[in-house]
């Protein structure tokens, strides 16, 4: 494995492992909603959910190209792929689950989409927030879903690393162990390598949200 590929794996897989294994304690048969399924964290989360034998995996994506990617790479059926650009995914998911919602939600959408996602959590479920926007802005979160005995957890790996570096070392060790034992696991795809002098081009690509490619920058 090249250094660039390892770098692409590190952050996204640490996020997935910390979220699903440490916080949600994802169990066999549980249902999952993964927002931005074609993204780096999304792809890692899909692979980990499959490895943990999740019951049904639902994802959201923003474009037709990203829908095609998660379907072709991970076999997610069309009926389990929802649109992430507006709140229609809420009605689609609740319809698919007969109103129950899902056991674990990995969320990165904000504003009214965060509210729509929060409404999709099933009784006893765990909602994992990996976006920072609403927390930084100190936005309100309706309390109603808590009556279903659910948990809401925010993830900030940089904070975990500062406060409890031993814990983050353990998470990274788990990631390495997973890749050693399960050779089918892989980096986010497609992965494009860029030289350091192309950094502005990289930022424009990432900010556009149009490309399905993931990027790694080589500083050598």
XYZ file of N, CA and C in Angstrom:
660
model
N 0.840 -1.194 0.000
C 0.000 0.000 0.000
C 0.877 1.245 0.000
N 0.598 2.191 -0.901
C 1.395 3.407 -0.977
C 1.071 4.335 0.186
N 1.980 5.281 0.436
C 1.747 6.263 1.491
C 0.491 7.078 1.192
N 0.291 7.421 -0.083
C -0.865 8.231 -0.460
C -2.178 7.490 -0.206
N -2.187 6.194 -0.515
C -3.388 5.403 -0.262
C -3.643 5.271 1.230
N -2.573 5.049 2.000
C -2.707 4.949 3.454
C -3.259 6.244 4.037
N -2.802 7.374 3.507
C -3.297 8.660 3.985
C -4.781 8.820 3.685
N -5.208 8.341 2.528
C -6.620 8.432 2.153
C -7.488 7.557 3.043
N -6.925 6.476 3.527
C -7.661 5.543 4.378
C -7.792 6.059 5.804
N -6.742 6.658 6.335
C -6.627 6.947 7.758
C -7.825 7.687 8.343
N -8.068 8.912 7.919
C -9.098 9.733 8.554
C -10.492 9.163 8.352
N -10.799 8.716 7.133
C -12.166 8.259 6.868
C -12.468 6.956 7.599
N -11.509 6.070 7.653
C -11.750 4.805 8.340
C -11.740 4.967 9.853
N -10.921 5.875 10.376
C -10.980 6.148 11.820
C -12.352 6.699 12.191
N -12.893 7.564 11.351
C -14.222 8.111 11.620
C -15.277 7.010 11.612
N -15.221 6.135 10.630
C -16.206 5.056 10.532
C -16.105 4.099 11.714
N -14.891 3.688 12.045
C -14.697 2.739 13.147
C -15.094 3.359 14.480
N -14.669 4.582 14.732
C -15.022 5.238 15.989
C -16.541 5.409 16.097
N -17.174 5.767 14.990
C -18.619 6.006 15.002
C -19.419 4.723 15.184
N -19.122 3.716 14.380
C -19.931 2.496 14.391
C -19.536 1.520 15.496
N -18.239 1.349 15.732
C -17.801 0.337 16.697
C -17.736 0.866 18.128
N -17.297 2.101 18.295
C -17.117 2.648 19.641
C -18.370 3.354 20.156
N -19.051 4.088 19.313
C -20.197 4.881 19.765
C -21.525 4.160 19.567
N -21.828 3.777 18.347
C -23.109 3.108 18.084
C -23.100 1.638 18.480
N -21.906 1.043 18.517
C -21.781 -0.401 18.769
C -22.713 -1.174 17.827
N -22.542 -0.884 16.557
C -23.389 -1.460 15.513
C -23.412 -2.980 15.592
N -24.619 -3.542 15.598
C -24.795 -4.978 15.740
C -25.409 -5.584 14.480
N -25.217 -6.877 14.352
C -25.786 -7.622 13.235
C -27.291 -7.400 13.170
N -27.781 -7.106 11.975
C -29.210 -6.952 11.770
C -29.744 -5.548 11.933
N -28.952 -4.635 12.496
C -29.430 -3.269 12.670
C -29.434 -2.519 11.336
N -30.362 -1.597 11.212
C -30.457 -0.797 9.989
C -29.648 0.487 10.137
N -29.143 0.980 8.997
C -28.226 2.121 9.004
C -28.605 3.096 7.891
N -28.506 4.386 8.196
C -28.581 5.435 7.178
C -27.244 6.160 7.150
N -26.608 6.173 5.986
C -25.309 6.818 5.820
C -25.466 7.958 4.826
N -25.324 9.182 5.313
C -25.399 10.329 4.416
C -24.095 10.469 3.632
N -24.193 11.044 2.435
C -23.024 11.231 1.555
C -22.308 9.899 1.345
N -23.067 8.910 0.911
C -22.532 7.556 0.784
C -21.386 7.414 -0.190
N -21.280 8.318 -1.160
C -20.190 8.242 -2.133
C -18.934 8.946 -1.659
N -19.012 9.659 -0.532
C -17.851 10.355 0.008
C -16.873 9.402 0.671
N -15.759 9.942 1.123
C -14.739 9.105 1.741
C -15.232 8.392 2.988
N -15.799 9.150 3.931
C -16.338 8.540 5.146
C -17.508 7.631 4.799
N -18.341 8.066 3.871
C -19.494 7.259 3.476
C -19.099 5.903 2.949
N -18.081 5.854 2.092
C -17.637 4.569 1.546
C -17.046 3.676 2.629
N -16.276 4.263 3.536
C -15.734 3.471 4.645
C -16.864 2.936 5.517
N -17.861 3.776 5.777
C -18.986 3.368 6.619
C -19.807 2.258 5.967
N -20.013 2.346 4.662
C -20.738 1.279 3.963
C -19.992 -0.043 4.105
N -18.691 -0.019 3.875
C -17.898 -1.247 3.971
C -17.933 -1.819 5.386
N -17.818 -0.945 6.390
C -17.829 -1.419 7.771
C -19.207 -1.954 8.149
N -20.264 -1.286 7.709
C -21.618 -1.764 7.995
C -21.849 -3.143 7.391
N -21.357 -3.358 6.184
C -21.467 -4.677 5.564
C -20.676 -5.710 6.356
N -19.477 -5.325 6.791
C -18.644 -6.246 7.555
C -19.310 -6.618 8.875
N -20.007 -5.664 9.486
C -20.702 -5.906 10.760
C -22.075 -6.543 10.546
N -22.394 -6.865 9.289
C -23.648 -7.534 8.932
C -24.876 -6.724 9.318
N -24.817 -5.430 9.025
C -25.997 -4.585 9.228
C -27.164 -5.140 8.419
N -28.372 -4.952 8.936
C -29.538 -5.516 8.272
C -29.829 -4.876 6.934
N -30.139 -3.583 6.944
C -30.405 -2.829 5.718
C -29.563 -1.560 5.756
N -28.894 -1.268 4.651
C -28.071 -0.067 4.553
C -28.742 0.897 3.584
N -29.092 2.073 4.096
C -29.617 3.149 3.263
C -28.544 4.228 3.138
N -28.483 4.880 1.991
C -27.517 5.964 1.807
C -28.190 7.134 1.099
N -27.591 8.303 1.261
C -27.999 9.450 0.457
C -26.822 9.885 -0.406
N -27.134 10.432 -1.556
C -26.119 10.956 -2.476
C -26.664 12.231 -3.112
N -25.755 13.010 -3.720
C -26.169 14.285 -4.278
C -26.326 14.325 -5.778
N -25.796 13.325 -6.483
C -25.858 13.335 -7.949
C -26.128 11.936 -8.484
N -26.514 11.886 -9.744
C -26.740 10.600 -10.408
C -25.444 9.807 -10.472
N -24.326 10.504 -10.721
C -23.033 9.827 -10.799
C -22.676 9.168 -9.473
N -22.985 9.836 -8.379
C -22.684 9.266 -7.065
C -23.623 8.102 -6.738
N -24.853 8.192 -7.203
C -25.780 7.065 -7.062
C -25.225 5.836 -7.786
N -24.750 6.053 -9.002
C -24.184 4.949 -9.780
C -22.961 4.357 -9.087
N -22.174 5.222 -8.441
C -20.953 4.756 -7.783
C -21.267 3.820 -6.618
N -22.170 4.225 -5.717
C -22.457 3.373 -4.555
C -23.184 2.101 -4.971
N -23.931 2.190 -6.048
C -24.616 0.989 -6.536
C -23.617 0.005 -7.135
N -22.679 0.513 -7.937
C -21.732 -0.376 -8.616
C -20.641 -0.889 -7.685
N -20.144 -0.031 -6.789
C -19.059 -0.447 -5.896
C -19.548 -1.332 -4.755
N -20.730 -1.032 -4.218
C -21.149 -1.682 -2.976
C -22.481 -2.420 -3.071
N -23.083 -2.440 -4.243
C -24.304 -3.209 -4.416
C -25.507 -2.661 -3.678
N -25.499 -1.362 -3.369
C -26.664 -0.766 -2.716
C -27.778 -0.637 -3.757
N -28.938 -1.236 -3.523
C -30.013 -1.179 -4.523
C -30.605 0.224 -4.639
N -31.156 0.520 -5.791
C -31.714 1.850 -6.053
C -32.728 2.285 -5.002
N -33.550 1.345 -4.550
C -34.596 1.712 -3.598
C -34.043 2.101 -2.230
N -32.754 1.844 -1.991
C -32.128 2.215 -0.719
C -31.235 3.447 -0.851
N -31.272 4.081 -2.018
C -30.449 5.268 -2.258
C -31.368 6.476 -2.401
N -31.180 7.470 -1.521
C -32.042 8.642 -1.508
C -31.260 9.903 -1.870
N -32.005 10.959 -2.169
C -31.403 12.232 -2.583
C -31.052 13.061 -1.352
N -29.843 13.619 -1.327
C -29.380 14.345 -0.143
C -29.493 15.857 -0.267
N -29.931 16.362 -1.412
C -29.950 17.812 -1.620
C -31.177 18.488 -1.020
N -32.182 17.712 -0.661
C -33.359 18.272 -0.002
C -33.900 17.230 0.975
N -34.971 17.599 1.680
C -35.470 16.755 2.771
C -36.378 15.627 2.310
N -36.465 15.384 1.016
C -37.329 14.299 0.544
C -36.864 12.936 1.035
N -35.576 12.836 1.404
C -35.085 11.535 1.880
C -35.827 11.083 3.134
N -36.322 12.026 3.924
C -37.039 11.667 5.156
C -38.281 10.841 4.842
N -39.125 11.356 3.975
C -40.346 10.626 3.623
C -40.016 9.304 2.940
N -38.990 9.316 2.088
C -38.602 8.089 1.386
C -38.148 7.018 2.368
N -37.343 7.413 3.347
C -36.823 6.435 4.300
C -37.921 5.939 5.241
N -38.744 6.848 5.735
C -39.820 6.421 6.632
C -40.810 5.517 5.906
N -41.015 5.781 4.638
C -41.880 4.899 3.846
C -41.240 3.518 3.705
N -39.928 3.497 3.465
C -39.217 2.226 3.283
C -39.169 1.407 4.565
N -39.225 2.086 5.718
C -39.127 1.387 7.004
C -40.472 1.315 7.720
N -41.558 1.576 6.989
C -42.908 1.542 7.572
C -43.034 2.467 8.772
N -42.359 3.616 8.701
C -42.466 4.624 9.738
C -41.539 4.440 10.919
N -40.797 3.342 10.967
C -39.954 3.065 12.135
C -38.693 3.910 12.156
N -38.091 4.159 11.006
C -36.782 4.794 10.972
C -35.680 3.755 11.031
N -34.459 4.205 11.283
C -33.307 3.298 11.299
C -32.591 3.346 12.642
N -31.831 2.286 12.916
C -31.178 2.144 14.218
C -29.962 3.050 14.384
N -29.229 3.263 13.311
C -28.012 4.081 13.376
C -28.007 5.043 12.195
N -27.752 6.313 12.482
C -27.635 7.325 11.428
C -26.264 7.974 11.512
N -25.549 7.973 10.396
C -24.276 8.690 10.294
C -24.556 9.943 9.478
N -24.576 11.080 10.155
C -25.082 12.305 9.543
C -23.997 13.344 9.284
N -24.089 13.987 8.121
C -23.199 15.110 7.823
C -23.956 16.253 7.166
N -25.283 16.161 7.096
C -26.082 17.231 6.506
C -26.542 18.170 7.611
N -26.717 19.446 7.262
C -27.029 20.435 8.283
C -28.331 21.163 8.041
N -28.631 22.094 8.958
C -29.825 22.915 8.831
C -31.093 22.091 8.874
N -32.013 22.390 7.967
C -33.284 21.665 7.947
C -33.089 20.199 7.582
N -31.993 19.881 6.901
C -31.725 18.481 6.562
C -31.294 17.698 7.800
N -30.615 18.369 8.727
C -30.287 17.729 10.004
C -31.563 17.367 10.741
N -32.517 18.292 10.773
C -33.797 18.014 11.422
C -34.504 16.836 10.761
N -34.516 16.815 9.430
C -35.166 15.713 8.714
C -34.493 14.389 9.036
N -33.174 14.406 9.108
C -32.423 13.197 9.431
C -32.698 12.747 10.862
N -32.740 13.689 11.782
C -33.007 13.418 13.195
C -34.375 12.766 13.372
N -35.330 13.144 12.549
C -36.672 12.560 12.626
C -36.701 11.103 12.163
N -35.611 10.645 11.554
C -35.564 9.281 11.011
C -34.978 8.259 11.982
N -34.620 8.688 13.189
C -33.983 7.754 14.118
C -35.041 6.855 14.768
N -34.764 5.569 14.806
C -35.700 4.589 15.364
C -35.589 4.544 16.884
N -36.581 3.989 17.572
C -36.483 3.820 19.017
C -35.203 3.081 19.405
N -34.550 3.568 20.444
C -33.295 3.026 20.976
C -32.110 3.246 20.027
N -32.299 4.075 19.013
C -31.258 4.270 18.011
C -30.159 5.222 18.443
N -29.117 5.291 17.613
C -27.982 6.184 17.852
C -27.775 7.075 16.635
N -27.789 8.380 16.871
C -27.580 9.378 15.822
C -26.174 9.936 15.988
N -25.349 9.778 14.959
C -23.955 10.213 15.034
C -23.751 11.383 14.085
N -23.407 12.521 14.637
C -23.225 13.755 13.867
C -21.738 13.983 13.613
N -21.332 13.915 12.334
C -19.923 14.133 12.014
C -19.690 15.488 11.342
N -20.758 16.237 11.105
C -20.609 17.603 10.608
C -20.487 18.560 11.785
N -19.804 19.669 11.593
C -19.574 20.600 12.698
C -20.416 21.868 12.603
N -21.007 22.121 11.439
C -21.654 23.404 11.199
C -22.699 23.785 12.229
N -23.650 22.904 12.493
C -24.729 23.239 13.420
C -24.234 23.362 14.853
N -23.240 22.557 15.228
C -22.684 22.652 16.579
C -21.936 23.967 16.762
N -21.131 24.348 15.767
C -20.380 25.601 15.845
C -21.328 26.795 15.933
N -22.433 26.724 15.194
C -23.405 27.817 15.197
C -24.369 27.744 16.377
N -24.229 26.701 17.193
C -25.074 26.513 18.369
C -26.557 26.495 17.996
N -26.869 25.796 16.906
C -28.259 25.695 16.464
C -29.073 24.796 17.383
N -30.371 24.996 17.367
C -31.260 24.224 18.230
C -31.542 22.846 17.643
N -31.771 21.894 18.534
C -32.152 20.541 18.136
C -33.448 20.182 18.851
N -34.540 19.927 18.127
C -35.802 19.554 18.763
C -35.634 18.321 19.656
N -36.303 18.339 20.784
C -36.124 17.283 21.778
C -37.045 16.088 21.567
N -38.036 16.217 20.699
C -39.034 15.166 20.536
C -38.488 13.770 20.346
N -37.541 13.560 19.423
C -37.035 12.200 19.202
C -36.407 11.556 20.433
N -35.948 12.364 21.412
C -35.352 11.771 22.611
C -36.359 10.948 23.401
N -37.659 11.202 23.185
C -38.680 10.417 23.882
C -38.658 8.960 23.453
N -37.958 8.668 22.347
C -37.837 7.289 21.873
C -36.590 6.614 22.449
N -36.012 7.224 23.475
C -34.839 6.647 24.154
C -33.665 6.490 23.186
N -33.381 7.573 22.466
C -32.306 7.555 21.480
C -31.103 8.347 21.992
N -29.970 8.167 21.322
C -28.740 8.886 21.669
C -28.318 9.769 20.499
N -27.796 10.954 20.817
C -27.249 11.870 19.814
C -25.805 12.153 20.206
N -24.881 11.826 19.315
C -23.452 11.963 19.618
C -22.763 12.729 18.499
N -21.930 13.702 18.868
C -21.117 14.422 17.887
C -19.707 13.839 17.857
N -19.126 13.773 16.662
C -17.783 13.214 16.494
C -16.840 14.293 15.979
N -15.735 14.479 16.690
C -14.660 15.375 16.267
C -13.353 14.659 16.580
N -12.768 14.017 15.576
C -11.573 13.209 15.813
C -10.395 14.036 16.291
N -10.299 15.291 15.861
C -9.193 16.126 16.325
C -9.306 16.374 17.826
N -10.525 16.532 18.324
C -10.733 16.704 19.761
C -10.396 15.422 20.512
N -10.835 14.293 19.987
C -10.513 13.007 20.618
C -9.003 12.819 20.701
N -8.299 13.169 19.637
C -6.841 13.010 19.612
C -6.168 13.873 20.668
N -6.698 15.078 20.883
C -6.100 15.974 21.883
C -6.431 15.536 23.300
N -7.670 15.165 23.533
C -8.124 14.863 24.888
C -7.722 13.459 25.330
N -7.795 12.499 24.419
C -7.495 11.107 24.764
C -6.714 10.451 23.632
N -5.426 10.782 23.489
C -4.636 10.215 22.391
C -4.537 8.698 22.440
N -4.612 8.130 23.636
C -4.565 6.671 23.753
C -5.770 6.033 23.067
N -6.920 6.659 23.220
C -8.130 6.162 22.564
C -7.979 6.220 21.051
N -7.444 7.328 20.537
C -7.301 7.448 19.089
C -6.275 6.455 18.557
N -5.250 6.178 19.349
C -4.282 5.150 18.956
C -4.964 3.789 18.849
N -5.873 3.511 19.789
C -6.609 2.241 19.761
C -7.509 2.158 18.533
N -8.152 3.267 18.191
C -9.014 3.290 17.003
C -8.193 3.016 15.750
N -7.040 3.672 15.634
C -6.187 3.457 14.463
C -5.689 2.022 14.427
N -5.400 1.462 15.584
C -5.000 0.059 15.642
C -6.095 -0.860 15.143
N -7.333 -0.527 15.473
C -8.463 -1.324 14.988
C -8.593 -1.235 13.470
N -8.351 -0.041 12.927
C -8.403 0.128 11.470
C -7.350 -0.746 10.796
N -6.130 -0.697 11.307
C -5.050 -1.495 10.731
C -5.357 -2.987 10.834
N -5.948 -3.378 11.950
C -6.300 -4.787 12.148
C -7.378 -5.223 11.153
N -8.348 -4.349 10.914
C -9.396 -4.663 9.942
C -8.809 -4.895 8.556
N -7.900 -4.021 8.148
C -7.316 -4.151 6.815
C -6.399 -5.365 6.713
N -5.793 -5.752 7.830
C -4.943 -6.942 7.817
C -5.779 -8.214 7.691
N -6.952 -8.219 8.314
C -7.788 -9.416 8.339
C -8.770 -9.498 7.171
N -9.065 -8.362 6.562
C -10.092 -8.336 5.514
C -9.535 -7.629 4.285
N -8.840 -8.354 3.429
C -8.196 -7.741 2.259
C -9.174 -7.128 1.265
N -10.451 -7.431 1.403
C -11.432 -6.852 0.479
C -11.723 -5.381 0.784
N -11.364 -4.930 1.989
C -11.579 -3.529 2.344
C -10.631 -2.644 1.546
N -11.065 -1.435 1.255
C -10.233 -0.586 0.399
C -10.444 0.892 0.690
N -9.599 1.695 0.070
C -9.654 3.146 0.184
C -10.874 3.693 -0.566
N -11.245 4.947 -0.296
C -12.327 5.554 -1.073
C -11.978 5.565 -2.555
N -12.952 5.286 -3.391
C -12.715 5.217 -4.834
C -13.719 6.081 -5.591
N -13.304 6.639 -6.749
C -11.942 6.622 -7.300
C -11.025 7.566 -6.533
N -9.735 7.237 -6.470
C -8.752 8.044 -5.748
C -7.797 8.681 -6.748
N -7.720 9.991 -6.719
C -6.824 10.713 -7.621
C -5.661 11.304 -6.837
N -4.448 11.117 -7.352
C -3.245 11.646 -6.724
C -2.876 12.991 -7.352
N -2.501 13.953 -6.511
C -2.072 15.262 -6.996
C -0.733 15.638 -6.370
N 0.096 16.312 -7.157
C 1.339 16.863 -6.629
C 1.014 18.089 -5.779
N 1.946 18.437 -4.883
C 1.703 19.539 -3.955
C 1.464 20.865 -4.667
N 2.072 21.048 -5.844
C 1.901 22.324 -6.546
C 0.527 22.450 -7.206
N -0.307 21.415 -7.071
C -1.663 21.439 -7.617
C -2.704 21.653 -6.519
N -2.276 22.161 -5.362
C -3.158 22.230 -4.208
C -4.381 23.113 -4.467
N -4.218 24.206 -5.217
C -5.366 25.062 -5.514
C -6.395 24.320 -6.362
N -5.911 23.537 -7.308
C -6.807 22.730 -8.137
C -7.564 21.720 -7.285
N -6.873 21.152 -6.293
C -7.503 20.190 -5.388
C -8.639 20.851 -4.616
N -8.380 22.040 -4.059
C -9.411 22.731 -3.289
C -10.627 23.066 -4.156
N -10.391 23.487 -5.383
C -11.514 23.793 -6.276
C -12.336 22.541 -6.563
N -11.643 21.416 -6.754
C -12.339 20.161 -7.023
C -13.198 19.748 -5.840
N -12.633 19.825 -4.638
C -13.356 19.416 -3.436
C -14.549 20.332 -3.183
N -14.349 21.637 -3.360
C -15.417 22.591 -3.083
C -16.561 22.496 -4.081
N -16.281 21.999 -5.274
C -17.320 21.917 -6.300
C -18.392 20.892 -5.975
N -18.015 19.846 -5.230
C -18.928 18.745 -4.863
C -19.479 18.010 -6.073
N -18.865 18.222 -7.236
C -19.372 17.598 -8.456
C -18.648 16.306 -8.801
N -17.400 16.204 -8.410
C -16.616 15.032 -8.773
C -16.838 13.905 -7.776
N -16.842 12.668 -8.282
C -16.927 11.515 -7.387
C -15.555 11.096 -6.888
N -14.487 11.689 -7.429
C -13.129 11.282 -7.069
C -12.750 11.778 -5.679
N -11.940 10.981 -4.977
C -11.321 11.389 -3.730
C -9.880 11.767 -4.056
N -9.303 12.656 -3.268
C -7.983 13.163 -3.627
C -6.971 12.902 -2.521
N -5.725 12.714 -2.940
C -4.596 12.589 -2.028
C -3.470 13.442 -2.591
N -2.828 14.238 -1.732
C -1.783 15.157 -2.170
C -0.424 14.606 -1.779
N 0.471 14.530 -2.764
C 1.823 14.025 -2.556
C 2.759 15.214 -2.371
N 3.358 15.325 -1.164
C 4.244 16.450 -0.869
C 5.707 16.120 -1.107
N 5.996 14.949 -1.638
C 7.391 14.590 -1.884
C 7.941 15.333 -3.098
